[in-house]
PDB file of C-alpha atoms in Angstrom:
ATOM      1  CA  MET A 477     -14.812 -65.353 -15.641  1.00 94.00           C
ATOM      2  CA  LEU A 478     -11.083 -66.499 -15.371  1.00 96.00           C
ATOM      3  CA  ASP A 479     -10.183 -69.764 -16.372  1.00 95.00           C
ATOM      4  CA  LYS A 480      -9.148 -72.075 -13.874  1.00 94.00           C
ATOM      5  CA  ASN A 481      -6.147 -73.418 -15.600  1.00 94.00           C
ATOM      6  CA  ILE A 482      -4.917 -69.745 -15.703  1.00 96.00           C
ATOM      7  CA  ALA A 483      -5.478 -69.347 -12.130  1.00 96.00           C
ATOM      8  CA  ASN A 484      -3.674 -72.465 -11.474  1.00 94.00           C
ATOM      9  CA  ASP A 485      -0.784 -71.219 -13.094  1.00 95.00           C
ATOM     10  CA  VAL A 486      -0.653 -67.809 -11.667  1.00 96.00           C
ATOM     11  CA  ILE A 487      -0.882 -69.538  -8.187  1.00 95.00           C
ATOM     12  CA  PHE A 488       1.921 -71.961  -9.129  1.00 93.00           C
ATOM     13  CA  GLU A 489       4.020 -69.156 -10.443  1.00 95.00           C
ATOM     14  CA  ALA A 490       3.552 -67.213  -6.987  1.00 95.00           C
ATOM     15  CA  LEU A 491       4.423 -70.581  -4.790  1.00 94.00           C
ATOM     16  CA  LYS A 492       7.362 -71.164  -6.910  1.00 93.00           C
ATOM     17  CA  LEU A 493       8.702 -67.423  -6.171  1.00 95.00           C
ATOM     18  CA  GLY A 494       8.363 -68.447  -2.278  1.00 94.00           C
ATOM     19  CA  ALA A 495       5.190 -66.888  -1.421  1.00 94.00           C
ATOM     20  CA  ASP A 496       3.425 -68.627   1.762  1.00 92.00           C
ATOM     21  CA  PHE A 497       0.187 -67.931   0.024  1.00 93.00           C
ATOM     22  CA  CYS A 498      -1.535 -66.493  -3.007  1.00 95.00           C
ATOM     23  CA  ASP A 499      -5.386 -65.667  -3.760  1.00 96.00           C
ATOM     24  CA  ILE A 500      -6.790 -64.133  -6.606  1.00 97.00           C
ATOM     25  CA  PHE A 501     -10.118 -61.850  -6.947  1.00 98.00           C
ATOM     26  CA  VAL A 502     -12.115 -61.482 -10.046  1.00 98.00           C
ATOM     27  CA  GLU A 503     -14.664 -58.930 -10.029  1.00 97.00           C
ATOM     28  CA  LYS A 504     -17.572 -57.958 -12.582  1.00 97.00           C
ATOM     29  CA  SER A 505     -19.954 -55.328 -11.509  1.00 96.00           C
ATOM     30  CA  GLN A 506     -22.835 -54.065 -13.429  1.00 94.00           C
ATOM     31  CA  VAL A 507     -23.907 -50.718 -12.402  1.00 94.00           C
ATOM     32  CA  GLU A 508     -27.600 -48.628 -13.226  1.00 95.00           C
ATOM     33  CA  SER A 509     -27.771 -45.292 -11.544  1.00 96.00           C
ATOM     34  CA  ILE A 510     -30.510 -42.942 -11.938  1.00 97.00           C
ATOM     35  CA  SER A 511     -31.100 -39.193 -10.159  1.00 98.00           C
ATOM     36  CA  MET A 512     -33.769 -36.612 -10.345  1.00 97.00           C
ATOM     37  CA  ASN A 513     -34.480 -33.173  -9.264  1.00 95.00           C
ATOM     38  CA  SER A 514     -36.586 -30.415 -10.342  1.00 96.00           C
ATOM     39  CA  SER A 515     -39.239 -33.376 -11.504  1.00 96.00           C
ATOM     40  CA  LYS A 516     -36.761 -34.528 -13.988  1.00 97.00           C
ATOM     41  CA  VAL A 517     -33.845 -37.183 -14.848  1.00 97.00           C
ATOM     42  CA  LYS A 518     -30.826 -34.950 -14.344  1.00 96.00           C
ATOM     43  CA  ASP A 519     -28.467 -38.132 -14.643  1.00 96.00           C
ATOM     44  CA  LEU A 520     -28.553 -41.725 -15.830  1.00 95.00           C
ATOM     45  CA  LYS A 521     -25.182 -44.063 -15.645  1.00 95.00           C
ATOM     46  CA  THR A 522     -24.942 -47.521 -16.761  1.00 94.00           C
ATOM     47  CA  GLY A 523     -21.797 -49.288 -16.770  1.00 95.00           C
ATOM     48  CA  ILE A 524     -19.691 -52.291 -16.335  1.00 96.00           C
ATOM     49  CA  ASP A 525     -16.287 -52.771 -14.224  1.00 96.00           C
ATOM     50  CA  PHE A 526     -14.098 -55.975 -14.363  1.00 98.00           C
ATOM     51  CA  GLY A 527     -10.940 -56.790 -12.840  1.00 97.00           C
ATOM     52  CA  VAL A 528      -8.756 -59.373 -11.317  1.00 98.00           C
ATOM     53  CA  GLY A 529      -6.557 -58.625  -8.201  1.00 98.00           C
ATOM     54  CA  VAL A 530      -3.667 -60.864  -7.490  1.00 98.00           C
ATOM     55  CA  ARG A 531      -2.249 -61.125  -3.667  1.00 97.00           C
ATOM     56  CA  LEU A 532       0.783 -62.670  -2.229  1.00 97.00           C
ATOM     57  CA  ILE A 533       1.597 -63.447   1.331  1.00 94.00           C
ATOM     58  CA  TYR A 534       5.266 -63.438   2.527  1.00 94.00           C
ATOM     59  CA  GLY A 535       5.179 -64.243   6.397  1.00 89.00           C
ATOM     60  CA  THR A 536       3.431 -61.032   7.655  1.00 83.00           C
ATOM     61  CA  LYS A 537       4.077 -59.043   4.105  1.00 89.00           C
ATOM     62  CA  ALA A 538       0.952 -58.599   1.932  1.00 92.00           C
ATOM     63  CA  LEU A 539       1.557 -57.440  -1.644  1.00 96.00           C
ATOM     64  CA  TYR A 540      -1.114 -56.680  -4.102  1.00 97.00           C
ATOM     65  CA  GLY A 541      -1.757 -55.817  -7.730  1.00 97.00           C
ATOM     66  CA  TYR A 542      -4.798 -55.595  -9.892  1.00 97.00           C
ATOM     67  CA  THR A 543      -5.136 -55.330 -14.009  1.00 98.00           C
ATOM     68  CA  ASN A 544      -8.331 -55.531 -16.241  1.00 96.00           C
ATOM     69  CA  SER A 545      -7.050 -58.235 -18.278  1.00 97.00           C
ATOM     70  CA  ILE A 546      -7.545 -62.362 -17.933  1.00 97.00           C
ATOM     71  CA  ASP A 547      -4.127 -63.054 -20.112  1.00 97.00           C
ATOM     72  CA  LYS A 548      -2.575 -65.435 -18.681  1.00 97.00           C
ATOM     73  CA  GLU A 549       1.128 -64.016 -19.700  1.00 97.00           C
ATOM     74  CA  GLU A 550      -0.102 -60.706 -18.091  1.00 97.00           C
ATOM     75  CA  LEU A 551      -1.102 -62.030 -14.652  1.00 98.00           C
ATOM     76  CA  ILE A 552       1.814 -64.226 -14.582  1.00 97.00           C
ATOM     77  CA  GLN A 553       3.919 -60.970 -15.213  1.00 98.00           C
ATOM     78  CA  LEU A 554       2.290 -59.063 -12.337  1.00 98.00           C
ATOM     79  CA  THR A 555       2.617 -62.081 -10.006  1.00 97.00           C
ATOM     80  CA  ARG A 556       6.739 -62.020 -10.715  1.00 97.00           C
ATOM     81  CA  VAL A 557       6.760 -57.856 -10.184  1.00 97.00           C
ATOM     82  CA  LEU A 558       4.835 -58.131  -6.741  1.00 97.00           C
ATOM     83  CA  ALA A 559       7.396 -60.933  -5.968  1.00 96.00           C
ATOM     84  CA  GLU A 560      10.394 -59.108  -6.803  1.00 95.00           C
ATOM     85  CA  LYS A 561      11.511 -57.657  -3.333  1.00 93.00           C
ATOM     86  CA  TYR A 562      10.532 -60.940  -1.114  1.00 94.00           C
ATOM     87  CA  LYS A 563      11.008 -63.982  -3.876  1.00 91.00           C
ATOM     88  CA  LYS A 564      12.999 -66.745  -2.494  1.00 88.00           C
ATOM     89  CA  GLU A 565      13.992 -70.281  -3.281  1.00 81.00           C
ATOM     90  CA  THR A 566      11.635 -73.055  -2.573  1.00 82.00           C
ATOM     91  CA  GLN A 567      12.398 -76.686  -1.864  1.00 73.00           C
ATOM     92  CA  GLY A 568       9.244 -77.825  -3.026  1.00 73.00           C
ATOM     93  CA  ILE A 569       5.759 -76.512  -4.134  1.00 76.00           C
ATOM     94  CA  PRO A 570       2.884 -78.101  -2.241  1.00 69.00           C
ATOM     95  CA  ALA A 571       0.519 -79.300  -4.533  1.00 70.00           C
ATOM     96  CA  PHE A 572      -3.426 -77.929  -4.381  1.00 71.00           C
ATOM     97  CA  HIS A 573      -6.501 -78.752  -6.327  1.00 76.00           C
ATOM     98  CA  PHE A 574      -9.197 -76.367  -6.575  1.00 82.00           C
ATOM     99  CA  GLN A 575     -12.339 -77.221  -4.671  1.00 81.00           C
ATOM    100  CA  THR A 576     -15.524 -75.344  -5.292  1.00 79.00           C
ATOM    101  CA  LYS A 577     -17.687 -74.081  -1.939  1.00 74.00           C
ATOM    102  CA  ASN A 578     -21.194 -73.087  -2.446  1.00 72.00           C
ATOM    103  CA  PHE A 579     -22.719 -70.716  -0.225  1.00 65.00           C
ATOM    104  CA  HIS A 580     -26.271 -69.207   0.305  1.00 61.00           C
ATOM    105  CA  GLN A 581     -27.442 -66.528  -2.714  1.00 63.00           C
ATOM    106  CA  VAL A 582     -30.101 -63.909  -2.487  1.00 59.00           C
ATOM    107  CA  ASP A 583     -32.778 -64.845  -5.299  1.00 59.00           C
ATOM    108  CA  VAL A 584     -33.644 -61.506  -6.808  1.00 57.00           C
ATOM    109  CA  VAL A 585     -35.598 -60.579 -10.109  1.00 53.00           C
ATOM    110  CA  LYS A 586     -33.756 -59.954 -13.151  1.00 57.00           C
ATOM    111  CA  ASP A 587     -33.248 -56.278 -13.150  1.00 55.00           C
ATOM    112  CA  LEU A 588     -32.470 -56.272 -16.861  1.00 52.00           C
ATOM    113  CA  ASP A 589     -36.047 -57.248 -17.330  1.00 69.00           C
ATOM    114  CA  VAL A 590     -37.212 -54.109 -15.488  1.00 86.00           C
ATOM    115  CA  SER A 591     -37.513 -51.284 -18.292  1.00 90.00           C
ATOM    116  CA  LEU A 592     -35.671 -47.937 -17.356  1.00 92.00           C
ATOM    117  CA  SER A 593     -39.128 -45.905 -18.045  1.00 94.00           C
ATOM    118  CA  GLU A 594     -40.571 -48.287 -15.528  1.00 93.00           C
ATOM    119  CA  LYS A 595     -37.967 -47.311 -12.832  1.00 95.00           C
ATOM    120  CA  ILE A 596     -38.255 -43.497 -13.973  1.00 96.00           C
ATOM    121  CA  ALA A 597     -42.165 -43.687 -13.309  1.00 96.00           C
ATOM    122  CA  LYS A 598     -41.433 -44.753  -9.666  1.00 95.00           C
ATOM    123  CA  LEU A 599     -38.976 -41.712  -9.079  1.00 97.00           C
ATOM    124  CA  HIS A 600     -41.678 -39.638 -10.628  1.00 97.00           C
ATOM    125  CA  GLU A 601     -44.166 -40.946  -8.486  1.00 96.00           C
ATOM    126  CA  LEU A 602     -42.035 -40.661  -5.457  1.00 97.00           C
ATOM    127  CA  ASP A 603     -41.177 -36.890  -6.320  1.00 97.00           C
ATOM    128  CA  LYS A 604     -44.970 -36.220  -6.930  1.00 97.00           C
ATOM    129  CA  LYS A 605     -46.009 -37.465  -3.405  1.00 97.00           C
ATOM    130  CA  THR A 606     -43.475 -35.597  -1.594  1.00 97.00           C
ATOM    131  CA  ARG A 607     -44.161 -32.387  -3.102  1.00 97.00           C
ATOM    132  CA  GLU A 608     -48.024 -32.704  -2.127  1.00 97.00           C
ATOM    133  CA  GLN A 609     -47.277 -33.334   1.515  1.00 97.00           C
ATOM    134  CA  SER A 610     -46.598 -29.251   1.989  1.00 95.00           C
ATOM    135  CA  GLU A 611     -46.214 -26.201   0.022  1.00 95.00           C
ATOM    136  CA  PHE A 612     -43.230 -25.578   1.912  1.00 96.00           C
ATOM    137  CA  ILE A 613     -41.687 -28.290  -0.108  1.00 97.00           C
ATOM    138  CA  ASN A 614     -39.626 -26.388  -2.736  1.00 95.00           C
ATOM    139  CA  GLN A 615     -37.373 -28.865  -4.029  1.00 97.00           C
ATOM    140  CA  VAL A 616     -37.198 -32.924  -4.116  1.00 98.00           C
ATOM    141  CA  ASN A 617     -33.947 -34.921  -5.304  1.00 98.00           C
ATOM    142  CA  LEU A 618     -34.042 -38.370  -5.702  1.00 98.00           C
ATOM    143  CA  SER A 619     -32.062 -41.090  -6.742  1.00 98.00           C
ATOM    144  CA  LEU A 620     -31.938 -45.077  -7.628  1.00 97.00           C
ATOM    145  CA  ASN A 621     -28.906 -47.290  -7.574  1.00 96.00           C
ATOM    146  CA  LEU A 622     -28.508 -51.029  -8.702  1.00 94.00           C
ATOM    147  CA  ARG A 623     -25.407 -52.893  -8.758  1.00 93.00           C
ATOM    148  CA  LYS A 624     -24.869 -56.380  -9.555  1.00 92.00           C
ATOM    149  CA  GLN A 625     -21.282 -57.780  -8.422  1.00 93.00           C
ATOM    150  CA  ASP A 626     -20.000 -61.240  -9.911  1.00 94.00           C
ATOM    151  CA  VAL A 627     -17.069 -62.260  -7.971  1.00 95.00           C
ATOM    152  CA  GLU A 628     -14.535 -65.493  -8.153  1.00 95.00           C
ATOM    153  CA  ILE A 629     -11.903 -66.501  -5.516  1.00 96.00           C
ATOM    154  CA  PHE A 630      -9.075 -68.693  -6.249  1.00 96.00           C
ATOM    155  CA  ASP A 631      -6.431 -69.253  -3.458  1.00 94.00           C
ATOM    156  CA  SER A 632      -3.107 -71.514  -2.928  1.00 93.00           C
ATOM    157  CA  GLU A 633      -5.190 -73.770  -0.435  1.00 91.00           C
ATOM    158  CA  GLY A 634      -7.440 -74.817  -3.298  1.00 92.00           C
ATOM    159  CA  LEU A 635     -10.479 -72.477  -2.665  1.00 91.00           C
ATOM    160  CA  TYR A 636     -12.740 -71.784  -5.460  1.00 93.00           C
ATOM    161  CA  LEU A 637     -15.917 -70.187  -4.797  1.00 93.00           C
ATOM    162  CA  THR A 638     -18.419 -67.635  -6.695  1.00 92.00           C
ATOM    163  CA  ASP A 639     -20.590 -65.105  -5.146  1.00 91.00           C
ATOM    164  CA  HIS A 640     -23.293 -63.385  -6.891  1.00 90.00           C
ATOM    165  CA  ARG A 641     -23.942 -59.788  -5.167  1.00 91.00           C
ATOM    166  CA  PRO A 642     -27.082 -57.571  -5.852  1.00 91.00           C
ATOM    167  CA  TYR A 643     -27.504 -54.562  -4.244  1.00 93.00           C
ATOM    168  CA  CYS A 644     -30.189 -51.957  -4.796  1.00 94.00           C
ATOM    169  CA  ARG A 645     -30.619 -48.494  -2.930  1.00 96.00           C
ATOM    170  CA  ILE A 646     -33.221 -45.824  -3.398  1.00 97.00           C
ATOM    171  CA  SER A 647     -33.116 -41.964  -1.757  1.00 97.00           C
ATOM    172  CA  THR A 648     -34.947 -39.260  -1.617  1.00 97.00           C
ATOM    173  CA  THR A 649     -34.618 -35.920   0.163  1.00 98.00           C
ATOM    174  CA  ALA A 650     -37.180 -33.307   0.676  1.00 98.00           C
ATOM    175  CA  ILE A 651     -36.106 -29.536   0.919  1.00 97.00           C
ATOM    176  CA  ALA A 652     -38.165 -27.330   2.592  1.00 97.00           C
ATOM    177  CA  LYS A 653     -38.146 -23.549   2.621  1.00 96.00           C
ATOM    178  CA  GLU A 654     -39.757 -20.633   4.212  1.00 94.00           C
ATOM    179  CA  GLY A 655     -38.425 -16.982   3.974  1.00 92.00           C
ATOM    180  CA  SER A 656     -34.931 -17.377   4.391  1.00 91.00           C
ATOM    181  CA  ASN A 657     -34.986 -20.565   6.191  1.00 92.00           C
ATOM    182  CA  GLN A 658     -34.377 -23.841   4.876  1.00 95.00           C
ATOM    183  CA  SER A 659     -34.140 -27.600   5.718  1.00 96.00           C
ATOM    184  CA  THR A 660     -33.873 -31.091   4.324  1.00 96.00           C
ATOM    185  CA  GLY A 661     -35.388 -34.434   5.244  1.00 97.00           C
ATOM    186  CA  THR A 662     -33.672 -37.585   3.900  1.00 96.00           C
ATOM    187  CA  TRP A 663     -34.524 -41.322   3.423  1.00 95.00           C
ATOM    188  CA  SER A 664     -32.278 -43.836   1.733  1.00 94.00           C
ATOM    189  CA  PRO A 665     -32.843 -47.344   2.778  1.00 93.00           C
ATOM    190  CA  GLY A 666     -30.789 -49.913   0.792  1.00 93.00           C
ATOM    191  CA  VAL A 667     -30.970 -53.882   0.644  1.00 92.00           C
ATOM    192  CA  ARG A 668     -28.912 -56.637  -0.607  1.00 91.00           C
ATOM    193  CA  GLY A 669     -31.315 -57.700  -3.134  1.00 90.00           C
ATOM    194  CA  GLY A 670     -32.863 -56.282  -6.501  1.00 89.00           C
ATOM    195  CA  TYR A 671     -35.045 -54.026  -7.839  1.00 91.00           C
ATOM    196  CA  GLU A 672     -38.281 -56.054  -6.055  1.00 90.00           C
ATOM    197  CA  PHE A 673     -37.472 -53.858  -3.102  1.00 92.00           C
ATOM    198  CA  VAL A 674     -38.289 -50.939  -4.902  1.00 93.00           C
ATOM    199  CA  THR A 675     -41.416 -52.272  -6.035  1.00 90.00           C
ATOM    200  CA  GLY A 676     -42.369 -53.044  -2.228  1.00 91.00           C
ATOM    201  CA  ILE A 677     -41.655 -49.647  -1.131  1.00 92.00           C
ATOM    202  CA  ASP A 678     -44.718 -47.737   0.849  1.00 95.00           C
ATOM    203  CA  THR A 679     -43.925 -44.597  -1.340  1.00 94.00           C
ATOM    204  CA  ASP A 680     -47.046 -42.860   0.509  1.00 96.00           C
ATOM    205  CA  TRP A 681     -45.178 -43.549   3.928  1.00 97.00           C
ATOM    206  CA  MET A 682     -41.646 -42.331   2.276  1.00 97.00           C
ATOM    207  CA  SER A 683     -42.903 -39.139   1.004  1.00 97.00           C
ATOM    208  CA  ASP A 684     -44.512 -38.651   4.315  1.00 97.00           C
ATOM    209  CA  TYR A 685     -41.469 -39.178   6.532  1.00 97.00           C
ATOM    210  CA  VAL A 686     -39.145 -37.136   4.570  1.00 97.00           C
ATOM    211  CA  ALA A 687     -41.216 -34.163   4.337  1.00 97.00           C
ATOM    212  CA  LYS A 688     -42.113 -34.361   7.918  1.00 96.00           C
ATOM    213  CA  GLN A 689     -38.340 -34.199   8.720  1.00 96.00           C
ATOM    214  CA  ALA A 690     -37.925 -31.282   6.533  1.00 97.00           C
ATOM    215  CA  ILE A 691     -40.829 -29.193   7.699  1.00 96.00           C
ATOM    216  CA  ASN A 692     -40.266 -30.262  11.694  1.00 95.00           C
ATOM    217  CA  THR A 693     -36.173 -29.236  11.317  1.00 93.00           C
ATOM    218  CA  LEU A 694     -37.233 -25.909   9.528  1.00 92.00           C
ATOM    219  CA  ARG A 695     -39.300 -24.855  12.275  1.00 88.00           C
ATOM    220  CA  ALA A 696     -37.616 -26.326  15.190  1.00 91.00           C
ATOM    221  CA  LYS A 697     -35.791 -24.093  17.632  1.00 89.00           C
ATOM    222  CA  PRO A 698     -32.233 -23.617  18.380  1.00 86.00           C
ATOM    223  CA  CYS A 699     -30.806 -26.843  20.220  1.00 84.00           C
ATOM    224  CA  PRO A 700     -29.927 -25.873  23.778  1.00 89.00           C
ATOM    225  CA  ALA A 701     -26.017 -26.082  24.659  1.00 93.00           C
ATOM    226  CA  GLY A 702     -24.825 -28.694  27.634  1.00 94.00           C
ATOM    227  CA  LYS A 703     -24.600 -32.362  28.284  1.00 93.00           C
ATOM    228  CA  MET A 704     -27.645 -34.135  27.895  1.00 90.00           C
ATOM    229  CA  PRO A 705     -28.906 -37.952  27.174  1.00 88.00           C
ATOM    230  CA  VAL A 706     -28.396 -38.925  23.441  1.00 83.00           C
ATOM    231  CA  VAL A 707     -30.698 -41.887  21.877  1.00 83.00           C
ATOM    232  CA  ILE A 708     -28.978 -43.913  19.092  1.00 82.00           C
ATOM    233  CA  ASP A 709     -31.480 -45.597  17.097  1.00 80.00           C
ATOM    234  CA  ASN A 710     -30.528 -48.910  15.110  1.00 75.00           C
ATOM    235  CA  GLY A 711     -29.666 -48.221  11.408  1.00 75.00           C
ATOM    236  CA  PHE A 712     -27.742 -44.817  11.018  1.00 79.00           C
ATOM    237  CA  GLY A 713     -26.462 -45.795  15.058  1.00 83.00           C
ATOM    238  CA  GLY A 714     -24.453 -48.488  13.438  1.00 83.00           C
ATOM    239  CA  VAL A 715     -22.426 -45.599  11.232  1.00 85.00           C
ATOM    240  CA  ILE A 716     -21.997 -43.399  14.192  1.00 87.00           C
ATOM    241  CA  PHE A 717     -20.456 -46.786  16.356  1.00 86.00           C
ATOM    242  CA  HIS A 718     -18.362 -47.403  13.173  1.00 86.00           C
ATOM    243  CA  GLU A 719     -16.942 -44.112  12.817  1.00 88.00           C
ATOM    244  CA  ALA A 720     -16.447 -43.634  16.674  1.00 87.00           C
ATOM    245  CA  CYS A 721     -14.569 -46.852  17.340  1.00 88.00           C
ATOM    246  CA  GLY A 722     -15.320 -49.435  14.916  1.00 89.00           C
ATOM    247  CA  HIS A 723     -12.108 -48.621  13.227  1.00 90.00           C
ATOM    248  CA  SER A 724     -10.180 -48.781  15.889  1.00 93.00           C
ATOM    249  CA  LEU A 725     -11.385 -52.181  16.526  1.00 93.00           C
ATOM    250  CA  GLU A 726      -9.908 -53.467  13.034  1.00 90.00           C
ATOM    251  CA  THR A 727      -6.412 -55.113  13.060  1.00 86.00           C
ATOM    252  CA  THR A 728      -5.127 -53.167  10.426  1.00 83.00           C
ATOM    253  CA  SER A 729      -4.663 -50.319  12.985  1.00 85.00           C
ATOM    254  CA  VAL A 730      -4.063 -52.664  16.013  1.00 88.00           C
ATOM    255  CA  GLU A 731      -1.141 -54.500  14.886  1.00 83.00           C
ATOM    256  CA  LYS A 732       0.320 -50.801  13.713  1.00 84.00           C
ATOM    257  CA  LYS A 733      -0.837 -49.990  17.826  1.00 89.00           C
ATOM    258  CA  ALA A 734      -2.589 -47.102  15.911  1.00 90.00           C
ATOM    259  CA  SER A 735      -5.557 -48.011  17.675  1.00 92.00           C
ATOM    260  CA  GLU A 736      -6.260 -46.983  21.076  1.00 93.00           C
ATOM    261  CA  PHE A 737      -7.415 -50.365  21.938  1.00 94.00           C
ATOM    262  CA  TRP A 738      -4.467 -52.472  20.609  1.00 92.00           C
ATOM    263  CA  ASP A 739      -3.412 -53.265  24.244  1.00 94.00           C
ATOM    264  CA  LYS A 740      -6.929 -53.289  25.862  1.00 95.00           C
ATOM    265  CA  LYS A 741      -8.539 -56.905  24.841  1.00 95.00           C
ATOM    266  CA  GLY A 742     -10.126 -58.274  27.817  1.00 96.00           C
ATOM    267  CA  GLU A 743     -10.425 -54.827  29.932  1.00 96.00           C
ATOM    268  CA  LYS A 744     -13.590 -52.697  30.414  1.00 96.00           C
ATOM    269  CA  ILE A 745     -13.469 -49.822  27.353  1.00 94.00           C
ATOM    270  CA  ALA A 746     -17.250 -48.845  27.835  1.00 92.00           C
ATOM    271  CA  HIS A 747     -20.352 -48.378  29.973  1.00 91.00           C
ATOM    272  CA  GLU A 748     -21.562 -51.983  31.122  1.00 95.00           C
ATOM    273  CA  CYS A 749     -24.859 -51.861  29.312  1.00 90.00           C
ATOM    274  CA  LEU A 750     -22.958 -51.801  25.822  1.00 89.00           C
ATOM    275  CA  THR A 751     -22.705 -54.649  23.792  1.00 91.00           C
ATOM    276  CA  ALA A 752     -21.565 -54.494  20.407  1.00 91.00           C
ATOM    277  CA  VAL A 753     -21.840 -57.298  17.705  1.00 90.00           C
ATOM    278  CA  ASP A 754     -20.397 -57.167  13.873  1.00 89.00           C
ATOM    279  CA  ASP A 755     -23.075 -59.321  12.265  1.00 88.00           C
ATOM    280  CA  GLY A 756     -22.986 -59.822   8.276  1.00 85.00           C
ATOM    281  CA  THR A 757     -25.188 -62.945   8.476  1.00 85.00           C
ATOM    282  CA  ILE A 758     -28.594 -61.007   8.857  1.00 85.00           C
ATOM    283  CA  ASP A 759     -30.439 -62.110   5.286  1.00 82.00           C
ATOM    284  CA  LYS A 760     -30.904 -59.476   2.352  1.00 84.00           C
ATOM    285  CA  LEU A 761     -29.723 -56.222   4.925  1.00 86.00           C
ATOM    286  CA  TRP A 762     -27.161 -53.796   2.774  1.00 85.00           C
ATOM    287  CA  GLY A 763     -24.286 -54.869   4.775  1.00 81.00           C
ATOM    288  CA  SER A 764     -24.885 -58.503   4.855  1.00 85.00           C
ATOM    289  CA  ILE A 765     -22.950 -60.937   2.891  1.00 86.00           C
ATOM    290  CA  SER A 766     -22.492 -64.586   1.957  1.00 86.00           C
ATOM    291  CA  VAL A 767     -18.998 -64.890   1.904  1.00 89.00           C
ATOM    292  CA  ASP A 768     -15.930 -62.253   2.338  1.00 91.00           C
ATOM    293  CA  ASP A 769     -13.687 -61.324  -0.132  1.00 93.00           C
ATOM    294  CA  GLU A 770     -11.243 -63.795   1.228  1.00 93.00           C
ATOM    295  CA  GLY A 771     -13.655 -66.557   1.051  1.00 91.00           C
ATOM    296  CA  MET A 772     -14.324 -66.760   4.303  1.00 88.00           C
ATOM    297  CA  GLU A 773     -17.876 -67.614   5.224  1.00 86.00           C
ATOM    298  CA  THR A 774     -19.529 -64.586   6.984  1.00 86.00           C
ATOM    299  CA  GLN A 775     -19.664 -64.755  10.790  1.00 87.00           C
ATOM    300  CA  LYS A 776     -21.323 -63.130  13.789  1.00 90.00           C
ATOM    301  CA  THR A 777     -18.252 -61.567  15.939  1.00 90.00           C
ATOM    302  CA  GLU A 778     -19.067 -60.155  19.053  1.00 94.00           C
ATOM    303  CA  LEU A 779     -16.702 -57.152  19.967  1.00 95.00           C
ATOM    304  CA  ILE A 780     -17.721 -55.648  23.533  1.00 95.00           C
ATOM    305  CA  LYS A 781     -19.787 -57.601  25.807  1.00 97.00           C
ATOM    306  CA  ASP A 782     -21.070 -55.613  28.815  1.00 97.00           C
ATOM    307  CA  GLY A 783     -18.312 -53.086  28.355  1.00 96.00           C
ATOM    308  CA  ILE A 784     -15.438 -55.499  27.867  1.00 97.00           C
ATOM    309  CA  LEU A 785     -13.556 -55.588  24.871  1.00 96.00           C
ATOM    310  CA  THR A 786     -13.745 -59.228  23.540  1.00 96.00           C
ATOM    311  CA  ASN A 787     -12.713 -59.281  20.072  1.00 94.00           C
ATOM    312  CA  PHE A 788     -11.117 -57.741  17.156  1.00 92.00           C
ATOM    313  CA  MET A 789     -12.428 -57.336  13.290  1.00 89.00           C
ATOM    314  CA  CYS A 790      -9.597 -58.934  11.349  1.00 85.00           C
ATOM    315  CA  ASP A 791      -9.219 -60.591   7.864  1.00 83.00           C
ATOM    316  CA  ARG A 792      -6.624 -63.536   7.509  1.00 77.00           C
ATOM    317  CA  LEU A 793      -3.704 -61.836   7.807  1.00 75.00           C
ATOM    318  CA  GLY A 794      -4.791 -59.977  10.809  1.00 68.00           C
ATOM    319  CA  GLU A 795      -5.136 -63.442  12.560  1.00 63.00           C
ATOM    320  CA  LEU A 796      -1.156 -64.289  11.288  1.00 51.00           C
ATOM    321  CA  LYS A 797      -0.364 -61.127  13.405  1.00 53.00           C
TER     322      LYS A 797
END
């Protein structure tokens, strides 16, 4: 997407201006989104987003800018603007040569070979089956989202890599109503992969699941107040953990001492039954990747072991700090 010679010249300019490190992130994303309610397609979006990001690091200061142009002069000018405040004289510029790194890629069907009418027919099928679950289901909302992200990463240490990141998510919400009471049931599975994920979904199970959620909630008694045991399952339980303390384990907050855990490494911060791991290596899961946006291979990082804080989540700049 970006000529290697142009990337070389941009990085050379950054180093000439005294930057300790420079990387370039190029992204092209193709998106298709279909939403349906009242058994009709209500929205259909397709589009392509493209951009180039340039990051300069001076010591522990990071400067970032972006553009949708791949013109060499514009990228060099962007680099000069970023460096204006921190630029310094350089005695010599280290030589670098791009070395290609290859990572595991996810095999997917060609989504563009699957017709729009076939995708819409799948949503109609799910809509019909969900409505048939109960006379109390009076509305069904569905959506299908497909995204294919292609990236290129260059840096001043000679890294060059490409990565293809396909994602697919289908969502069903059943709305039940009885008298003045109304409740919902939702299931929104996603995958790092393509449309073959949707073709493999058991629509009988999915429609039954969301309808039962809605009906059971509709007739449920109010939850009593007070302290009681809470069971957190996989999946959304990870989201709860992330929002409860995950952000506080990121070095972007730790290094600013904005996290309550900034000085607690090696100390007990949770019950001894808790071990928490950040693992982006599990193939084809929604949050898994082969390589991050800095070109680093995905890792499995233990954050909490038997209640003891053992590690933080950090980027390359966080490691420096």
